[in-house]
Short mmCIF file of C-alpha atoms in Angstrom, two decimals:
data_model
loop_
_atom_site.label_atom_id
_atom_site.label_comp_id
_atom_site.label_asym_id
_atom_site.label_seq_id
_atom_site.Cartn_x
_atom_site.Cartn_y
_atom_site.Cartn_z
CA MET A 1 -56.95 21.63 -62.71
CA THR A 2 -54.31 18.87 -62.77
CA LYS A 3 -53.68 16.62 -59.79
CA ALA A 4 -51.04 18.17 -57.38
CA ASN A 5 -49.02 16.94 -54.47
CA VAL A 6 -49.08 19.11 -51.44
CA ASP A 7 -45.51 20.21 -51.27
CA LYS A 8 -42.99 18.00 -49.55
CA LEU A 9 -45.47 16.99 -46.89
CA GLU A 10 -47.67 14.65 -49.10
CA PRO A 11 -46.49 11.05 -49.79
CA SER A 12 -47.70 9.61 -53.07
CA ALA A 13 -48.52 6.23 -51.71
CA ALA A 14 -52.19 5.50 -51.09
CA ALA A 15 -53.67 4.60 -47.76
CA PRO A 16 -55.13 1.16 -47.15
CA ALA A 17 -58.60 0.72 -48.62
CA GLY A 18 -61.36 2.14 -46.45
CA LYS A 19 -59.00 4.09 -44.24
CA ARG A 20 -59.59 7.82 -44.29
CA LEU A 21 -57.04 9.94 -42.50
CA ARG A 22 -57.63 13.37 -41.02
CA PRO A 23 -55.09 15.94 -42.35
CA ARG A 24 -52.57 17.23 -39.76
CA ASP A 25 -51.57 20.85 -39.51
CA ALA A 26 -48.32 21.84 -41.19
CA ALA A 27 -46.65 25.14 -42.19
CA THR A 28 -44.21 26.28 -44.81
CA LEU A 29 -42.25 29.46 -45.12
CA ILE A 30 -41.55 31.26 -48.47
CA LEU A 31 -38.61 33.60 -47.61
CA LEU A 32 -38.17 36.41 -50.10
CA ASP A 33 -35.38 38.91 -50.99
CA ARG A 34 -35.03 41.61 -53.57
CA LYS A 35 -32.15 41.97 -56.00
CA GLY A 36 -32.67 44.94 -58.21
CA SER A 37 -36.05 44.59 -59.88
CA GLU A 38 -36.15 40.87 -59.18
CA VAL A 39 -37.70 39.01 -56.19
CA LEU A 40 -35.70 35.96 -55.02
CA VAL A 41 -37.13 33.03 -53.17
CA LEU A 42 -35.30 30.66 -50.77
CA MET A 43 -35.50 26.94 -51.75
CA GLY A 44 -33.75 23.82 -50.56
CA ARG A 45 -33.04 20.49 -52.19
CA ARG A 46 -34.11 17.40 -50.37
CA HIS A 47 -31.44 14.75 -49.96
CA ALA A 48 -31.12 12.30 -52.79
CA GLY A 49 -31.30 9.44 -50.19
CA HIS A 50 -34.75 10.44 -48.96
CA ALA A 51 -37.51 7.94 -49.83
CA PHE A 52 -40.03 10.78 -50.51
CA MET A 53 -39.32 13.32 -53.23
CA PRO A 54 -35.46 12.86 -53.37
CA GLY A 55 -33.76 15.73 -55.05
CA LYS A 56 -36.85 17.95 -55.16
CA PHE A 57 -36.52 21.63 -54.40
CA VAL A 58 -39.01 22.80 -51.60
CA PHE A 59 -39.60 25.55 -49.10
CA PRO A 60 -38.51 24.98 -45.49
CA GLY A 61 -41.47 23.62 -43.53
CA GLY A 62 -43.01 20.75 -41.66
CA ARG A 63 -45.58 19.59 -39.10
CA THR A 64 -47.09 21.91 -36.55
CA ASP A 65 -46.47 21.10 -32.86
CA PRO A 66 -49.53 22.33 -30.83
CA ALA A 67 -47.00 23.24 -28.07
CA ASP A 68 -45.58 25.89 -30.38
CA SER A 69 -48.59 28.11 -29.41
CA ARG A 70 -47.13 28.67 -26.02
CA ILE A 71 -43.73 30.07 -27.23
CA ALA A 72 -43.20 33.63 -26.21
CA VAL A 73 -42.97 36.12 -29.09
CA ALA A 74 -41.78 39.74 -29.65
CA THR A 75 -44.90 40.50 -31.75
CA ASP A 76 -48.15 38.66 -32.45
CA LEU A 77 -49.74 37.94 -35.82
CA HIS A 78 -51.17 41.00 -37.48
CA PRO A 79 -54.91 41.06 -36.80
CA GLU A 80 -55.80 40.68 -40.49
CA GLU A 81 -53.45 37.65 -40.90
CA GLU A 82 -54.88 36.10 -37.83
CA ALA A 83 -58.40 36.56 -39.18
CA ASN A 84 -57.40 34.84 -42.37
CA LEU A 85 -55.86 31.95 -40.54
CA THR A 86 -58.89 31.41 -38.32
CA ALA A 87 -61.42 31.78 -41.15
CA GLY A 88 -62.63 29.27 -43.69
CA LEU A 89 -62.64 25.51 -43.69
CA GLY A 90 -62.60 23.77 -40.18
CA ARG A 91 -62.18 25.24 -36.82
CA THR A 92 -58.97 27.09 -36.26
CA SER A 93 -58.69 28.78 -32.89
CA GLN A 94 -56.38 31.74 -32.15
CA ALA A 95 -54.06 29.31 -30.32
CA ARG A 96 -54.03 26.87 -33.22
CA ALA A 97 -53.29 29.71 -35.68
CA ARG A 98 -50.45 30.89 -33.55
CA ALA A 99 -48.98 27.44 -33.33
CA ILE A 100 -49.19 26.99 -37.06
CA ALA A 101 -47.49 30.30 -37.69
CA LEU A 102 -44.74 29.63 -35.18
CA SER A 103 -44.03 26.24 -36.58
CA ALA A 104 -43.19 27.86 -39.93
CA ILE A 105 -40.59 29.94 -38.10
CA ARG A 106 -39.24 26.99 -36.18
CA GLU A 107 -38.93 24.82 -39.29
CA THR A 108 -37.15 27.62 -41.16
CA TYR A 109 -34.53 27.67 -38.27
CA GLU A 110 -34.26 23.89 -38.22
CA GLU A 111 -33.86 23.41 -41.92
CA ALA A 112 -32.24 26.55 -43.12
CA GLY A 113 -30.52 28.15 -40.00
CA LEU A 114 -32.47 31.31 -40.38
CA LEU A 115 -33.89 32.79 -37.17
CA ILE A 116 -36.77 35.24 -37.86
CA GLY A 117 -37.44 37.64 -34.99
CA ARG A 118 -35.85 40.41 -33.05
CA LYS A 119 -32.66 40.40 -30.99
CA GLY A 120 -33.46 40.09 -27.32
CA ALA A 121 -33.44 37.78 -24.29
CA PHE A 122 -35.42 34.54 -24.93
CA THR A 123 -35.67 31.50 -22.70
CA THR A 124 -37.74 28.35 -23.18
CA ALA A 125 -37.64 24.75 -21.94
CA ARG A 126 -38.46 23.47 -25.44
CA ARG A 127 -35.46 21.82 -26.97
CA ASP A 128 -36.49 22.52 -30.56
CA TRP A 129 -36.47 26.30 -29.78
CA GLN A 130 -33.12 26.35 -27.97
CA GLY A 131 -31.40 27.86 -30.96
CA PHE A 132 -33.39 31.05 -30.50
CA ALA A 133 -32.36 31.17 -26.84
CA GLU A 134 -28.70 30.49 -27.65
CA HIS A 135 -28.56 33.22 -30.25
CA GLY A 136 -30.73 35.73 -28.43
CA VAL A 137 -33.56 35.96 -30.92
CA VAL A 138 -37.24 36.42 -29.88
CA PRO A 139 -39.54 34.99 -32.55
CA SER A 140 -41.80 37.53 -34.28
CA LEU A 141 -45.08 36.80 -35.99
CA GLU A 142 -46.13 40.14 -37.36
CA VAL A 143 -43.76 39.79 -40.33
CA LEU A 144 -45.65 36.70 -41.68
CA ARG A 145 -48.08 36.90 -44.48
CA PHE A 146 -50.54 34.06 -45.13
CA ILE A 147 -50.19 33.33 -48.82
CA ALA A 148 -52.10 30.07 -49.48
CA ARG A 149 -53.49 26.79 -47.92
CA ALA A 150 -53.39 23.28 -49.45
CA ILE A 151 -54.80 20.06 -48.15
CA THR A 152 -53.46 16.68 -49.15
CA PRO A 153 -56.19 14.65 -50.98
CA PRO A 154 -57.93 11.85 -49.19
CA ASN A 155 -56.67 8.22 -49.47
CA ARG A 156 -53.02 9.04 -48.79
CA VAL A 157 -50.80 7.25 -46.17
CA ARG A 158 -50.40 10.69 -44.43
CA ARG A 159 -52.37 13.94 -45.00
CA PHE A 160 -51.52 17.49 -44.20
CA ASP A 161 -53.31 20.77 -44.03
CA THR A 162 -50.51 23.08 -45.07
CA ARG A 163 -50.39 26.86 -44.70
CA PHE A 164 -47.89 28.72 -46.75
CA PHE A 165 -46.52 31.91 -45.25
CA SER A 166 -44.08 34.40 -46.55
CA ALA A 167 -41.59 36.86 -45.07
CA TRP A 168 -38.71 38.91 -46.22
CA ARG A 169 -35.01 38.25 -45.64
CA SER A 170 -34.83 41.53 -43.80
CA ASP A 171 -36.98 39.96 -41.10
CA VAL A 172 -34.21 37.37 -40.38
CA ALA A 173 -32.33 38.41 -37.21
CA ILE A 174 -29.48 35.88 -37.69
CA GLU A 175 -28.34 33.62 -40.57
CA LEU A 176 -26.30 30.71 -39.40
CA PRO A 177 -23.47 29.98 -41.89
CA ASP A 178 -23.77 26.20 -41.63
CA GLY A 179 -27.54 26.09 -41.95
CA GLY A 180 -29.90 24.41 -39.47
CA PRO A 181 -29.48 21.59 -37.06
CA THR A 182 -31.44 19.08 -39.23
CA ASN A 183 -30.36 17.30 -42.38
CA GLU A 184 -33.61 17.76 -44.24
CA LEU A 185 -32.12 19.97 -46.97
CA GLU A 186 -28.76 19.46 -48.62
CA GLU A 187 -28.61 22.64 -50.69
CA LEU A 188 -30.10 26.12 -50.10
CA VAL A 189 -30.39 28.56 -52.99
CA TRP A 190 -31.96 31.91 -53.67
CA LEU A 191 -33.73 31.76 -56.98
CA PRO A 192 -35.66 34.43 -59.00
CA LEU A 193 -39.33 33.59 -59.04
CA ALA A 194 -39.29 32.57 -62.71
CA LYS A 195 -36.36 30.26 -62.31
CA ALA A 196 -37.79 28.73 -59.12
CA ARG A 197 -40.87 27.86 -61.05
CA GLU A 198 -38.73 26.07 -63.60
CA ALA A 199 -36.83 24.06 -60.98
CA ASP A 200 -37.50 20.39 -60.03
CA ILE A 201 -40.33 21.19 -57.67
CA PRO A 202 -43.73 19.59 -56.75
CA ASP A 203 -46.78 20.78 -58.66
CA ILE A 204 -48.40 22.46 -55.71
CA THR A 205 -45.14 24.46 -55.09
CA ARG A 206 -45.39 25.80 -58.66
CA MET A 207 -49.02 26.73 -58.08
CA ILE A 208 -48.13 28.56 -54.88
CA LEU A 209 -45.33 30.41 -56.73
CA ASP A 210 -47.85 31.54 -59.23
CA GLU A 211 -50.16 32.84 -56.47
CA LEU A 212 -47.26 34.70 -54.91
CA LYS A 213 -46.30 36.23 -58.20
CA LYS A 214 -49.78 37.53 -58.72
CA ARG A 215 -49.92 38.91 -55.22
CA LEU A 216 -46.57 40.70 -55.58
CA ALA A 217 -47.72 42.25 -58.82
CA ASP A 218 -50.82 43.70 -57.10
CA ASP A 219 -48.93 44.59 -53.86
CA PRO A 220 -45.12 44.62 -54.08
CA LEU A 221 -44.97 45.22 -50.23
CA LEU A 222 -47.19 42.28 -49.36
CA ARG A 223 -49.32 44.27 -46.97
CA PRO A 224 -51.51 42.35 -44.43
CA GLY A 225 -54.91 40.87 -45.27
CA GLY A 226 -54.44 39.75 -48.93
CA ALA A 227 -56.78 37.20 -50.37
CA VAL A 228 -55.77 33.55 -49.43
CA PRO A 229 -56.55 30.62 -51.90
CA LEU A 230 -57.27 27.15 -50.68
CA TYR A 231 -56.40 24.11 -52.81
CA ARG A 232 -58.15 20.85 -52.06
CA ARG A 233 -60.12 18.04 -53.63
CA VAL A 234 -63.89 18.20 -53.58
CA ARG A 235 -65.97 15.32 -54.95
CA ASN A 236 -62.90 13.99 -56.91
CA HIS A 237 -62.09 17.33 -58.42
CA PHE A 238 -59.24 19.64 -57.38
CA THR A 239 -60.46 23.07 -56.65
CA ARG A 240 -59.19 26.57 -55.87
CA GLU A 241 -61.31 28.73 -53.63
CA ILE A 242 -60.67 31.91 -51.67
CA LEU A 243 -60.90 31.64 -47.86
#
């Protein structure tokens, strides 16, 4: 397997010699829609002025805040999805899994202006969740499907343990016309899976799209509990294993 960057979250610069960083939790959301027989995926272009991956198309996503685990939700993770999130490499508690999943929803709001959940009263003291309170949307986790996991290789300035989730556009309660409150992405587009794969994207993004295409071919509804691949480097070789 060829060397791959872990989505928009992996800088290419190497860390100082001898310094080995522990990867931080991160989450990405692959939002899907159907148009006739085609499946479309939402991608955004990073600003040309960004120092890291300028102009690249990526999925909404970013770092996990452990405090996200305390956000109230309309529905919890499906038991099979939670089981996949807490299984495999490392120790992932239920609270940590919940925080990771919720960070995917929060980042999708912040970067794309899409609020995933159900209409209803929602209050929180957390500033980064105020958009849900203002628009009357309670976040919902049962709609998320855990698609893949990828860990930034060692010897990088920053490292991330990224979980890739998917959800359908029909799971979005509100789409803000002006996008999200951050300036991470300057262009949001819905692309057919094949065209998304041909876009200017990181290698790991292309691999995840291939995984998603296979899973959709086997299960067009993306039912809970599907097999989840993990991409990482082991003894200087990039590997793919099933969690």
